[in-house]
Short mmCIF file of C-alpha atoms in Angstrom, two decimals:
data_model
loop_
_atom_site.label_atom_id
_atom_site.label_comp_id
_atom_site.label_asym_id
_atom_site.label_seq_id
_atom_site.Cartn_x
_atom_site.Cartn_y
_atom_site.Cartn_z
CA MET A 1 89.99 189.56 177.51
CA LEU A 2 90.04 190.15 181.25
CA HIS A 3 91.81 188.14 183.95
CA LEU A 4 89.80 187.42 187.07
CA ARG A 5 91.48 186.44 190.34
CA LEU A 6 89.38 185.41 193.32
CA ILE A 7 90.01 184.43 196.91
CA THR A 8 87.09 182.31 198.06
CA PRO A 9 86.25 180.54 201.32
CA PRO A 10 86.52 176.75 200.82
CA ASP A 11 82.77 176.28 201.38
CA ARG A 12 81.95 178.62 198.47
CA THR A 13 84.59 177.54 195.97
CA ASP A 14 82.33 174.96 194.31
CA ASP A 15 79.57 177.56 193.86
CA VAL A 16 82.06 179.99 192.33
CA VAL A 17 83.43 177.36 189.96
CA ARG A 18 79.91 176.40 188.83
CA LEU A 19 79.08 180.06 188.22
CA ILE A 20 82.20 180.53 186.10
CA GLU A 21 81.64 177.34 184.13
CA LYS A 22 78.06 178.25 183.21
CA THR A 23 78.92 181.83 182.22
CA PRO A 24 79.52 182.09 178.45
CA GLY A 25 82.79 183.80 177.60
CA THR A 26 84.96 182.28 180.33
CA THR A 27 88.00 180.04 179.95
CA HIS A 28 91.36 179.09 181.47
CA LEU A 29 89.77 178.22 184.80
CA ALA A 30 92.24 177.28 187.55
CA VAL A 31 91.72 176.48 191.24
CA VAL A 32 94.50 176.39 193.81
CA ALA A 33 93.08 174.94 197.01
CA GLY A 34 94.20 176.48 200.30
CA ALA A 35 96.75 178.82 198.70
CA ALA A 36 95.37 182.09 200.09
CA ARG A 37 96.55 183.31 203.49
CA ASN A 38 94.99 186.76 203.98
CA PRO A 39 92.11 186.15 203.83
CA SER A 40 92.52 182.41 204.03
CA GLY A 41 90.85 180.31 201.38
CA ASP A 42 91.22 179.04 197.83
CA ILE A 43 92.47 180.96 194.82
CA VAL A 44 90.28 180.77 191.73
CA MET A 45 91.47 182.27 188.46
CA CYS A 46 90.00 182.49 184.99
CA ASP A 47 89.95 184.60 181.85
CA VAL A 48 86.69 186.17 180.79
CA ALA A 49 85.59 188.08 177.70
CA ARG A 50 84.98 191.73 178.48
CA GLU A 51 81.35 191.51 177.36
CA ALA A 52 80.72 188.75 179.93
CA GLY A 53 82.60 190.45 182.77
CA ASP A 54 79.74 192.50 184.23
CA GLU A 55 77.39 189.52 184.43
CA LEU A 56 80.04 187.37 186.11
CA ILE A 57 80.91 190.05 188.65
CA ASP A 58 77.22 190.47 189.50
CA GLY A 59 76.99 186.74 190.14
CA LEU A 60 80.09 186.77 192.34
CA ARG A 61 78.72 189.65 194.38
CA THR A 62 75.47 187.74 194.81
CA LEU A 63 77.60 184.98 196.35
CA GLU A 64 79.14 187.74 198.55
CA ILE A 65 82.67 186.89 197.47
CA ASP A 66 83.51 190.60 197.74
CA LYS A 67 82.65 190.44 201.45
CA CYS A 68 84.09 187.10 202.50
CA GLY A 69 86.97 186.99 200.03
CA SER A 70 88.34 189.06 197.17
CA ILE A 71 87.53 189.92 193.55
CA ALA A 72 90.31 191.34 191.37
CA LEU A 73 90.03 192.10 187.67
CA GLU A 74 92.67 193.24 185.20
CA ASN A 75 93.02 193.68 181.45
CA ILE A 76 94.97 191.15 179.41
CA ASP A 77 97.07 192.97 176.82
CA LEU A 78 97.84 189.83 174.83
CA SER A 79 96.23 186.39 174.88
CA LEU A 80 97.33 183.75 172.38
CA SER A 81 94.83 180.96 172.86
CA LEU A 82 92.23 179.25 170.72
CA ARG A 83 90.15 178.75 173.87
CA ALA A 84 90.22 182.50 174.52
CA ASP A 85 89.11 183.18 170.95
CA LYS A 86 86.26 180.70 171.36
CA ALA A 87 85.23 182.27 174.67
CA GLU A 88 85.02 185.70 173.07
CA ASP A 89 82.89 184.26 170.26
CA GLU A 90 80.52 182.68 172.79
CA ALA A 91 80.11 185.84 174.85
CA PRO A 92 77.10 188.02 173.97
CA GLY A 93 77.66 191.31 172.18
CA GLU A 94 80.91 193.07 171.45
CA GLY A 95 83.64 193.76 173.99
CA ALA A 96 83.98 197.39 172.90
CA ASP A 97 80.30 197.98 173.75
CA ALA A 98 80.39 196.34 177.16
CA VAL A 99 80.34 198.43 180.34
CA LEU A 100 81.96 197.11 183.50
CA TRP A 101 79.92 199.11 185.98
CA GLU A 102 81.92 198.09 189.04
CA HIS A 103 85.13 199.12 187.29
CA LEU A 104 83.57 202.40 186.14
CA GLU A 105 82.34 203.25 189.64
CA ASP A 106 85.72 202.41 191.13
CA ALA A 107 87.61 204.48 188.54
CA THR A 108 85.35 207.52 188.80
CA HIS A 109 85.38 207.26 192.60
CA GLU A 110 89.15 207.64 192.55
CA GLU A 111 89.13 210.40 189.92
CA SER A 112 86.44 212.37 191.72
CA THR A 113 88.08 212.43 195.13
CA LEU A 114 89.03 215.87 196.43
CA SER A 115 92.76 215.52 197.04
CA VAL A 116 95.79 217.76 197.18
CA THR A 117 96.95 216.39 193.82
CA TYR A 118 93.59 217.08 192.17
CA VAL A 119 93.48 220.65 193.50
CA ALA A 120 97.09 221.21 192.46
CA PHE A 121 96.43 220.04 188.89
CA ILE A 122 93.29 222.14 188.40
CA THR A 123 94.96 225.20 189.96
CA LEU A 124 98.07 224.89 187.80
CA ALA A 125 95.91 224.34 184.71
CA THR A 126 93.92 227.49 185.50
CA MET A 127 97.10 229.52 185.97
CA ILE A 128 98.49 228.26 182.65
CA ALA A 129 95.20 229.24 181.02
CA ALA A 130 95.45 232.68 182.64
CA CYS A 131 98.79 233.21 180.91
CA GLY A 132 97.22 232.07 177.65
CA VAL A 133 94.35 234.52 178.11
CA VAL A 134 96.58 237.53 178.69
CA LEU A 135 98.98 236.61 175.88
CA ASP A 136 96.13 235.53 173.55
CA ASN A 137 98.09 232.32 173.07
CA ALA A 138 96.00 229.39 171.83
CA ILE A 139 98.79 226.89 172.53
CA LEU A 140 98.76 227.72 176.23
CA ILE A 141 94.97 227.43 176.28
CA VAL A 142 95.12 223.96 174.71
CA GLY A 143 97.85 222.95 177.15
CA ALA A 144 95.76 224.11 180.10
CA MET A 145 92.79 222.12 178.81
CA ALA A 146 94.92 218.97 178.62
CA VAL A 147 96.27 219.44 182.16
CA GLY A 148 92.88 220.08 183.77
CA PRO A 149 91.50 217.04 185.67
CA GLU A 150 87.89 218.21 185.87
CA PHE A 151 86.45 215.46 183.64
CA GLY A 152 86.98 212.92 186.45
CA PRO A 153 84.42 214.48 188.84
CA LEU A 154 82.07 215.16 185.92
CA ALA A 155 82.21 211.48 184.89
CA GLY A 156 81.76 210.47 188.52
CA PHE A 157 78.65 212.65 188.83
CA CYS A 158 77.16 211.19 185.63
CA THR A 159 77.87 207.65 186.84
CA ALA A 160 76.30 208.43 190.21
CA LEU A 161 73.12 209.72 188.56
CA VAL A 162 72.73 206.61 186.40
CA GLN A 163 73.69 204.14 189.14
CA ARG A 164 71.81 206.08 191.83
CA THR A 165 74.72 206.35 194.25
CA PRO A 166 74.27 209.55 196.26
CA ARG A 167 77.64 209.32 197.97
CA LEU A 168 79.52 209.30 194.68
CA ALA A 169 77.38 212.19 193.42
CA LEU A 170 78.14 214.25 196.52
CA ARG A 171 81.84 213.40 196.41
CA SER A 172 82.05 214.35 192.73
CA MET A 173 80.16 217.61 193.20
CA ILE A 174 82.35 218.62 196.13
CA ALA A 175 85.52 217.88 194.15
CA LEU A 176 84.22 219.86 191.17
CA LEU A 177 82.99 222.94 193.07
CA VAL A 178 85.82 223.13 195.60
CA GLY A 179 88.43 222.46 192.91
CA PHE A 180 87.22 225.28 190.66
CA ALA A 181 86.71 227.64 193.60
CA VAL A 182 90.24 227.13 194.92
CA ALA A 183 91.72 227.34 191.42
CA MET A 184 89.93 230.60 190.62
CA VAL A 185 90.80 232.23 193.94
CA ALA A 186 94.44 231.18 193.52
CA THR A 187 94.43 232.53 189.96
CA VAL A 188 93.13 235.90 191.16
CA GLY A 189 96.12 236.06 193.51
CA PHE A 190 98.37 234.90 190.68
CA SER A 191 97.02 237.72 188.47
CA PHE A 192 97.77 240.32 191.16
CA PHE A 193 101.31 238.99 191.45
CA MET A 194 101.86 238.96 187.68
CA ASP A 195 100.52 242.50 187.46
CA ALA A 196 102.87 243.61 190.23
CA VAL A 197 105.88 242.34 188.26
CA ASP A 198 104.52 243.94 185.05
CA LEU A 199 103.77 240.66 183.26
CA PHE A 200 99.97 241.08 183.25
CA ASP A 201 98.10 244.29 182.44
CA ALA A 202 94.52 245.38 181.84
CA GLU A 203 95.27 246.49 178.28
CA SER A 204 96.07 242.91 177.24
CA LEU A 205 92.73 241.78 178.61
CA ASP A 206 90.87 244.55 176.73
CA ALA A 207 92.62 243.81 173.42
CA ALA A 208 90.84 242.15 170.50
CA ARG A 209 92.33 238.73 171.40
CA PRO A 210 91.24 236.92 168.21
CA ASN A 211 92.53 233.56 169.48
CA THR A 212 90.86 233.56 172.89
CA ASN A 213 87.93 235.99 172.95
CA PHE A 214 85.53 233.06 172.44
CA ILE A 215 86.17 232.12 176.06
CA TYR A 216 83.99 234.94 177.40
CA ARG A 217 81.49 234.90 174.51
CA PRO A 218 79.40 231.76 175.01
CA ASP A 219 76.99 230.71 172.28
CA TRP A 220 75.11 227.63 171.15
CA PHE A 221 78.26 226.18 169.62
CA SER A 222 79.79 226.11 173.11
CA PHE A 223 76.93 223.97 174.35
CA VAL A 224 76.93 221.70 171.28
CA VAL A 225 80.67 221.05 171.56
CA ALA A 226 80.32 220.35 175.29
CA VAL A 227 77.56 217.81 174.61
CA LEU A 228 79.60 216.05 171.92
CA ALA A 229 82.72 216.05 174.10
CA GLY A 230 80.77 214.73 177.08
CA ALA A 231 79.43 211.82 175.05
CA ALA A 232 82.88 211.06 173.61
CA GLY A 233 84.54 211.24 177.01
CA THR A 234 81.99 208.89 178.56
CA LEU A 235 82.41 206.38 175.75
CA SER A 236 86.19 206.53 176.17
CA LEU A 237 85.83 205.63 179.85
CA THR A 238 83.38 202.79 179.39
CA SER A 239 85.26 201.27 176.47
CA ALA A 240 88.69 201.68 178.10
CA LYS A 241 89.87 203.85 175.20
CA SER A 242 91.49 206.42 177.48
CA GLY A 243 93.41 208.05 174.64
CA ALA A 244 90.21 209.76 173.53
CA LEU A 245 90.08 211.65 176.81
CA VAL A 246 92.89 213.93 175.64
CA GLY A 247 90.77 215.02 172.70
CA VAL A 248 87.81 215.55 175.00
CA ALA A 249 89.89 217.65 177.37
CA ILE A 250 90.96 220.06 174.63
CA SER A 251 87.45 220.31 173.19
CA VAL A 252 85.77 222.12 176.06
CA THR A 253 86.63 225.47 177.64
CA THR A 254 86.00 224.78 181.32
CA VAL A 255 89.47 225.59 182.68
CA PRO A 256 90.11 228.52 180.27
CA ALA A 257 86.72 230.00 181.16
CA ALA A 258 87.52 229.76 184.88
CA ALA A 259 90.92 231.38 184.23
CA ASN A 260 89.47 234.23 182.17
CA ALA A 261 86.85 234.87 184.84
CA ALA A 262 89.54 235.04 187.55
CA VAL A 263 91.83 237.37 185.58
CA ALA A 264 88.91 239.59 184.52
CA PHE A 265 87.72 239.82 188.12
CA SER A 266 91.18 240.89 189.29
CA TYR A 267 91.00 243.84 186.86
CA ASP A 268 87.33 244.66 187.62
CA LYS A 269 86.28 243.58 184.13
CA TYR A 270 82.97 242.22 185.33
CA ASN A 271 81.41 241.81 181.88
CA GLN A 272 84.19 239.45 180.86
CA ALA A 273 84.07 237.71 184.22
CA TRP A 274 80.34 237.04 183.88
CA GLY A 275 80.66 235.94 180.23
CA SER A 276 83.41 233.50 181.19
CA THR A 277 81.32 232.18 184.08
CA GLU A 278 78.43 231.57 181.68
CA GLN A 279 80.82 229.71 179.38
CA LEU A 280 82.02 227.57 182.29
CA LEU A 281 78.49 226.70 183.45
CA LEU A 282 77.32 226.00 179.90
CA ASN A 283 80.18 223.58 179.33
CA LEU A 284 79.62 221.81 182.64
CA LEU A 285 75.91 221.45 181.93
CA GLY A 286 76.51 220.08 178.44
CA ILE A 287 79.03 217.50 179.64
CA VAL A 288 76.81 216.30 182.49
CA LEU A 289 73.72 216.00 180.28
CA ALA A 290 75.58 214.15 177.53
CA GLY A 291 77.50 211.90 179.93
CA THR A 292 74.38 210.92 181.85
CA CYS A 293 72.36 210.23 178.69
CA THR A 294 75.22 208.21 177.19
CA LEU A 295 75.58 206.02 180.28
CA ALA A 296 71.80 205.58 180.58
CA ALA A 297 71.60 204.52 176.92
CA GLN A 298 74.49 202.08 177.34
CA LYS A 299 72.89 200.60 180.45
CA LEU A 300 69.56 200.14 178.68
CA LEU A 301 71.06 198.65 175.51
CA TRP A 302 73.29 196.24 177.41
CA ALA A 303 70.41 195.16 179.65
CA ARG A 304 68.39 194.31 176.53
CA GLN A 305 71.39 192.41 175.14
CA ARG A 306 71.59 190.33 178.30
CA GLU A 307 67.85 189.64 178.17
CA ARG A 308 68.11 188.43 174.59
CA THR A 309 71.04 186.22 175.53
CA ALA A 310 69.12 184.76 178.49
CA ARG A 311 66.13 183.95 176.24
CA THR A 312 68.44 182.35 173.68
CA ARG A 313 69.92 180.11 176.40
CA GLU A 314 66.46 179.06 177.55
CA LEU A 315 65.38 178.19 174.00
CA GLY A 316 68.69 176.51 173.22
#
């Protein structure tokens, strides 16, 4: 269940209440007249089944409550109520399959913003991966994958393509490209420093490296894994199962590939640098394709579900 809190102008409160009452999957409706101060108005609260949330938010935006008042939505971790159980039964579809597009756009907008924190995370992740590359240490590579924040901009770009929001697409692409560029340049400097203190050397990079040589040897498995991880990551975002994102992060070799390319470039190992760059681009392409197709399929399937529900209401 989700908890919805609204601030509505007094002249629109009745319209909002009617909308909530006629939306299947809503319950626990409460109205506190004149309680809001900034902006001034009434406070309207209710609980809504996740699968009915997107439809209700669309209706509220049609009433322009987001412009003249406020719409706030949050997850309910525990709800002990027979009315809530009934509301979930009345709502169309399954909550795990529902996509809250406004929430998704808001989340990916935040994750895909080019910020100091984002650049710091992706740079540190790339440096950790650089150490893993030189030491042929798979644990460091996995750790770097988990630290890397690059899935946020990738998810934002996929969402922008499906929702046709050019600004989000541009913001996501800038965060992705600038983030990797800064991280790789910083890692080249980091490699020079580590070489100067005798912690990195060219011989380690030329060694067999059985645990990490796949990073600069892209093949079809790289693309297949990226596609599967992109689909899984997108589903984890839309279903609010964020724990799956950790598994997605350590399934693709974006950050390790960028690190290997940077270290190889610092030692003039251009064959490795190019192979790692191919690996990076292949993974990014696979994630974007899978993420976009997954979101498009979810949007189509849920639209059909809503159409069937609307027809059922008309017949009933």
